[in-house]
CSV table of C-alpha atoms in Angstrom, one decimal:
chain,number,residue,atom,x,y,z
A,125,MET,CA,-12.2,58.9,34.6
A,126,CYS,CA,-14.8,60.1,37.0
A,127,GLY,CA,-16.7,57.9,39.3
A,128,CYS,CA,-18.8,57.8,42.5
A,129,GLU,CA,-20.1,55.2,45.0
A,130,ARG,CA,-21.8,54.7,48.2
A,131,THR,CA,-20.5,51.9,50.4
A,132,PRO,CA,-23.0,49.5,52.0
A,133,THR,CA,-24.1,50.4,55.5
A,134,ALA,CA,-21.8,48.2,57.7
A,135,PRO,CA,-19.0,48.6,60.2
A,136,ARG,CA,-15.7,50.0,59.1
A,137,THR,CA,-14.0,47.6,56.7
A,138,ALA,CA,-10.8,47.4,54.8
A,139,ARG,CA,-11.1,47.3,51.0
A,140,PRO,CA,-8.3,45.8,49.0
A,141,SER,CA,-6.4,48.0,46.5
A,142,SER,CA,-4.0,46.7,43.8
A,143,ARG,CA,-1.5,48.4,41.6
A,144,ASP,CA,-2.7,50.2,38.5
A,145,GLY,CA,-0.2,53.1,38.0
A,146,CYS,CA,-2.9,55.7,38.4
A,147,VAL,CA,-3.2,58.7,40.7
A,148,ASP,CA,-6.6,59.5,42.1
A,149,LEU,CA,-8.2,62.7,43.4
A,150,ILE,CA,-11.0,61.6,45.7
A,151,TRP,CA,-13.7,63.1,48.0
A,152,ARG,CA,-14.4,61.2,51.1
A,153,ASP,CA,-15.8,62.3,54.5
A,154,GLY,CA,-15.9,65.9,53.3
A,155,GLU,CA,-12.2,66.0,52.4
A,156,ALA,CA,-10.3,66.0,49.1
A,157,GLU,CA,-7.4,63.5,49.1
A,158,VAL,CA,-4.7,62.6,46.6
A,159,VAL,CA,-4.1,58.8,46.3
A,160,GLY,CA,-0.7,58.0,44.9
A,161,PRO,CA,0.3,54.9,42.9
A,162,ASP,CA,0.7,51.8,45.0
A,163,ARG,CA,3.8,49.6,44.8
A,164,GLY,CA,1.9,46.6,46.2
A,165,PRO,CA,-1.5,45.6,47.4
A,166,ARG,CA,-2.9,47.5,50.4
A,167,ALA,CA,-6.1,47.6,52.5
A,168,VAL,CA,-8.0,50.9,52.4
A,169,PRO,CA,-10.2,51.5,55.5
A,170,VAL,CA,-13.7,52.5,54.5
A,171,CYS,CA,-16.6,53.2,56.9
A,172,GLY,CA,-19.9,51.6,56.1
A,173,GLY,CA,-22.3,54.0,54.4
A,174,ALA,CA,-19.5,56.4,53.4
A,175,SER,CA,-20.0,58.3,50.1
A,176,ILE,CA,-16.9,58.5,47.9
A,177,ALA,CA,-16.3,60.2,44.5
A,178,GLY,CA,-13.2,60.5,42.5
A,179,VAL,CA,-11.3,61.3,39.4
A,180,ARG,CA,-8.6,58.9,38.1
A,181,LEU,CA,-5.6,60.1,36.2
A,182,ARG,CA,-4.1,57.6,33.9
A,183,PRO,CA,-0.4,56.6,34.2
A,184,GLY,CA,1.8,59.5,33.3
A,185,ALA,CA,-0.9,62.2,33.7
A,186,ALA,CA,-0.4,62.9,37.4
A,187,GLY,CA,1.4,66.2,36.5
A,188,LEU,CA,-2.0,67.6,35.7
A,189,LEU,CA,-2.8,67.6,39.4
A,190,LEU,CA,0.7,67.5,41.0
A,191,GLY,CA,2.5,70.1,38.8
A,192,ARG,CA,6.2,70.0,39.7
A,193,VAL,CA,5.7,67.5,42.6
A,194,PRO,CA,7.3,64.1,41.4
A,195,THR,CA,4.8,61.3,41.5
A,196,TRP,CA,7.1,59.0,43.3
A,197,GLU,CA,6.9,61.3,46.4
A,198,ILE,CA,3.3,60.1,47.0
A,199,CYS,CA,3.7,56.4,46.2
A,200,ASP,CA,1.7,54.3,48.6
A,201,LEU,CA,0.3,57.4,50.3
A,202,GLN,CA,-3.2,58.9,50.6
A,203,VAL,CA,-2.5,62.6,51.2
A,204,PRO,CA,-5.0,65.4,52.0
A,205,LEU,CA,-5.0,67.8,49.0
A,206,ARG,CA,-4.5,70.7,51.5
A,207,ASP,CA,-1.1,69.3,52.5
A,208,LEU,CA,0.1,69.6,48.9
A,209,PHE,CA,-1.8,72.7,47.7
A,210,PRO,CA,-3.6,74.5,50.5
A,211,ALA,CA,-5.2,77.3,48.5
A,212,ARG,CA,-6.3,75.0,45.8
A,213,ALA,CA,-7.8,72.6,48.3
A,214,ARG,CA,-9.8,75.3,50.1
A,215,ARG,CA,-11.4,76.4,46.9
A,216,LEU,CA,-12.2,72.8,45.9
A,217,GLU,CA,-13.5,71.8,49.3
A,218,ASP,CA,-15.8,74.9,49.4
A,219,CYS,CA,-17.4,73.6,46.2
A,220,LEU,CA,-17.6,70.0,47.4
A,221,ALA,CA,-19.3,71.2,50.6
A,222,GLN,CA,-22.3,72.1,48.5
A,223,ALA,CA,-22.5,68.7,46.8
A,224,GLU,CA,-25.7,67.0,47.6
A,225,SER,CA,-24.7,63.5,46.5
A,226,PRO,CA,-21.6,61.5,45.4
A,227,ARG,CA,-22.6,62.0,41.8
A,228,THR,CA,-22.7,65.8,42.3
A,229,ALA,CA,-19.3,65.6,44.1
A,230,ALA,CA,-17.9,63.6,41.1
A,231,ALA,CA,-19.1,66.3,38.7
A,232,VAL,CA,-17.3,68.9,40.9
A,233,LEU,CA,-14.1,66.9,40.8
A,234,ASP,CA,-14.4,66.4,37.1
A,235,GLY,CA,-14.8,70.1,36.6
A,236,PHE,CA,-11.8,70.8,38.9
A,237,ALA,CA,-9.6,68.5,36.9
A,238,ALA,CA,-10.8,70.0,33.6
A,239,SER,CA,-9.9,73.5,34.9
A,240,LEU,CA,-6.2,72.3,35.3
A,241,VAL,CA,-5.8,71.4,31.7
A,242,HIS,CA,-5.2,74.9,30.6
A,243,GLY,CA,-1.4,75.4,30.7
A,244,TYR,CA,-0.7,71.7,31.3
A,245,ALA,CA,1.8,70.2,28.8
A,246,PRO,CA,2.2,66.4,29.0
A,247,ASP,CA,5.7,65.0,28.5
A,248,PRO,CA,5.7,63.5,25.0
A,249,ALA,CA,8.6,61.1,25.9
A,250,VAL,CA,6.6,59.8,28.9
A,251,GLU,CA,3.4,59.4,26.8
A,252,HIS,CA,5.3,57.4,24.2
A,253,ALA,CA,6.9,55.3,26.8
A,254,VAL,CA,3.6,54.5,28.6
A,255,ALA,CA,2.0,53.5,25.3
A,256,ALA,CA,5.0,51.3,24.4
A,257,LEU,CA,5.2,49.7,27.8
A,258,GLY,CA,1.4,49.0,27.7
A,259,ARG,CA,1.9,46.5,24.9
A,260,PRO,CA,2.1,42.8,25.6
A,261,ARG,CA,5.5,42.4,24.1
A,262,PRO,CA,8.2,44.1,26.3
A,263,VAL,CA,10.4,46.7,24.7
A,264,ARG,CA,14.0,47.1,25.7
A,265,LEU,CA,14.8,50.3,27.5
A,266,PRO,CA,17.8,51.2,25.1
A,267,ILE,CA,15.5,51.0,22.1
A,268,LEU,CA,12.7,53.0,23.8
A,269,ALA,CA,15.2,55.7,24.9
A,270,ASP,CA,16.5,55.9,21.4
A,271,GLU,CA,13.0,56.3,20.0
A,272,VAL,CA,12.4,59.4,22.2
A,273,GLY,CA,15.9,60.8,21.9
A,274,LEU,CA,16.9,60.4,25.5
A,275,SER,CA,19.5,58.5,27.4
A,276,GLU,CA,18.3,55.5,29.4
A,277,ARG,CA,19.0,57.3,32.6
A,278,GLN,CA,17.0,60.4,31.5
A,279,LEU,CA,14.0,58.3,30.3
A,280,ARG,CA,14.0,56.3,33.5
A,281,ARG,CA,14.0,59.5,35.6
A,282,ARG,CA,11.3,61.1,33.6
A,283,VAL,CA,9.0,58.1,33.7
A,284,THR,CA,9.6,57.7,37.5
A,285,ASP,CA,8.8,61.3,38.1
A,286,ALA,CA,5.6,61.1,36.0
A,287,VAL,CA,4.3,57.7,37.0
A,288,GLY,CA,5.8,56.9,40.4
A,289,TYR,CA,8.0,54.0,39.3
A,290,GLY,CA,10.3,53.1,36.5
A,291,PRO,CA,9.7,51.6,33.1
A,292,LYS,CA,10.2,47.9,34.0
A,293,THR,CA,7.8,48.2,36.9
A,294,LEU,CA,5.3,50.1,34.9
A,295,HIS,CA,5.4,47.4,32.2
A,296,GLY,CA,4.6,44.8,34.8
A,297,VAL,CA,1.7,46.9,36.2
A,298,LEU,CA,0.1,47.5,32.8
A,299,ARG,CA,0.4,43.9,31.9
A,300,PHE,CA,-1.2,42.9,35.2
A,301,GLN,CA,-4.1,45.3,34.6
A,302,ARG,CA,-4.6,43.9,31.1
A,303,ALA,CA,-4.6,40.4,32.4
A,304,LEU,CA,-7.0,41.3,35.3
A,305,ALA,CA,-9.6,42.6,32.9
A,306,TRP,CA,-9.5,39.4,30.9
A,307,VAL,CA,-9.6,37.2,34.1
A,308,ARG,CA,-12.7,39.1,35.4
A,309,SER,CA,-14.4,38.8,32.0
A,310,ASP,CA,-14.5,35.0,32.3
A,311,ASP,CA,-14.1,34.9,28.5
A,312,PHE,CA,-10.7,33.1,28.6
A,313,ALA,CA,-9.0,30.3,30.5
A,314,LEU,CA,-6.1,31.4,32.6
A,315,ALA,CA,-3.5,29.8,30.2
A,316,GLU,CA,-5.0,31.9,27.4
A,317,VAL,CA,-5.0,35.0,29.5
A,318,ALA,CA,-1.3,34.5,30.3
A,319,LEU,CA,-0.5,34.1,26.6
A,320,ARG,CA,-2.5,37.1,25.5
A,321,ALA,CA,-1.2,39.4,28.2
A,322,GLY,CA,2.4,38.5,27.6
A,323,TYR,CA,3.3,36.2,30.5
A,324,ALA,CA,5.7,33.3,30.0
A,325,ASP,CA,3.0,30.8,31.2
A,326,GLN,CA,0.0,30.4,33.6
A,327,ALA,CA,2.3,29.9,36.6
A,328,HIS,CA,4.0,33.2,35.8
A,329,LEU,CA,0.6,34.9,35.5
A,330,THR,CA,-0.5,33.5,38.9
A,331,ARG,CA,2.7,34.6,40.7
A,332,GLU,CA,2.6,38.1,39.3
A,333,VAL,CA,-1.1,38.6,40.0
A,334,SER,CA,-0.8,37.3,43.5
A,335,ARG,CA,2.2,39.6,44.1
A,336,LEU,CA,0.5,42.7,42.8
A,337,ALA,CA,-3.1,42.2,44.0
A,338,GLY,CA,-2.5,40.1,47.1
A,339,LEU,CA,-4.9,37.4,45.7
A,340,PRO,CA,-4.6,34.7,43.0
A,341,PRO,CA,-6.4,35.2,39.7
A,342,THR,CA,-9.3,32.8,40.5
A,343,ARG,CA,-10.1,34.7,43.7
A,344,LEU,CA,-9.9,38.1,41.9
A,345,ALA,CA,-12.4,36.7,39.3
A,346,GLU,CA,-14.8,35.6,42.0
A,347,ARG,CA,-14.5,39.0,43.7
A,348,GLY,CA,-15.2,40.8,40.4
A,349,ARG,CA,-18.3,38.8,39.8
A,350,ARG,CA,-19.6,39.5,43.4
A,351,THR,CA,-19.1,43.2,42.8
A,352,GLN,CA,-21.0,43.1,39.5
A,353,ASP,CA,-23.9,41.2,41.1
A,354,ALA,CA,-24.1,43.5,44.1
């Protein structure tokens, strides 16, 4: 997923970020950075008026960008691409230097990600696990491992290498993201969101959302509405 934005002209602020299991390649202040998956909410410093563009890699697809580097090594980190792949970063940043707008930079990043697809082979066991763990009803790890022909230990290691954290945590993150979309849609009451997303009850939903996002569901819904209205 490719996107771009220009932040409002204002003093330096901290923008909240919550867990989504994704790895991002972003362009900010003339530099390409890799943003690893977060294990909890964090505040991201952003200067007013800054232009930002990025490409988001879904859970399990970070290998397209990282190659043999395990995703868990960049958990909770925002790393300059040049620290990971100097030659690749130089070529990309030379192209980004010619970008006249965040939208143009987003197109450059999108093309760069597309150029990496050749020769990239996703792990079918990880893809199956991510799909299964994204369903509301949890799946037991022994059953999931048997479905992909691996031991529990092998599956846990491969998911952690590809996503940044293990199957149980990934299930919780994907459930959280599913619930968050419904909370922000305003189409369902919190009790119904909890049921649809696979939580035990509304209290369970509130605890998990607050832990993963740093804010309760009602505050997140308000913030989502403000963003849409801006």
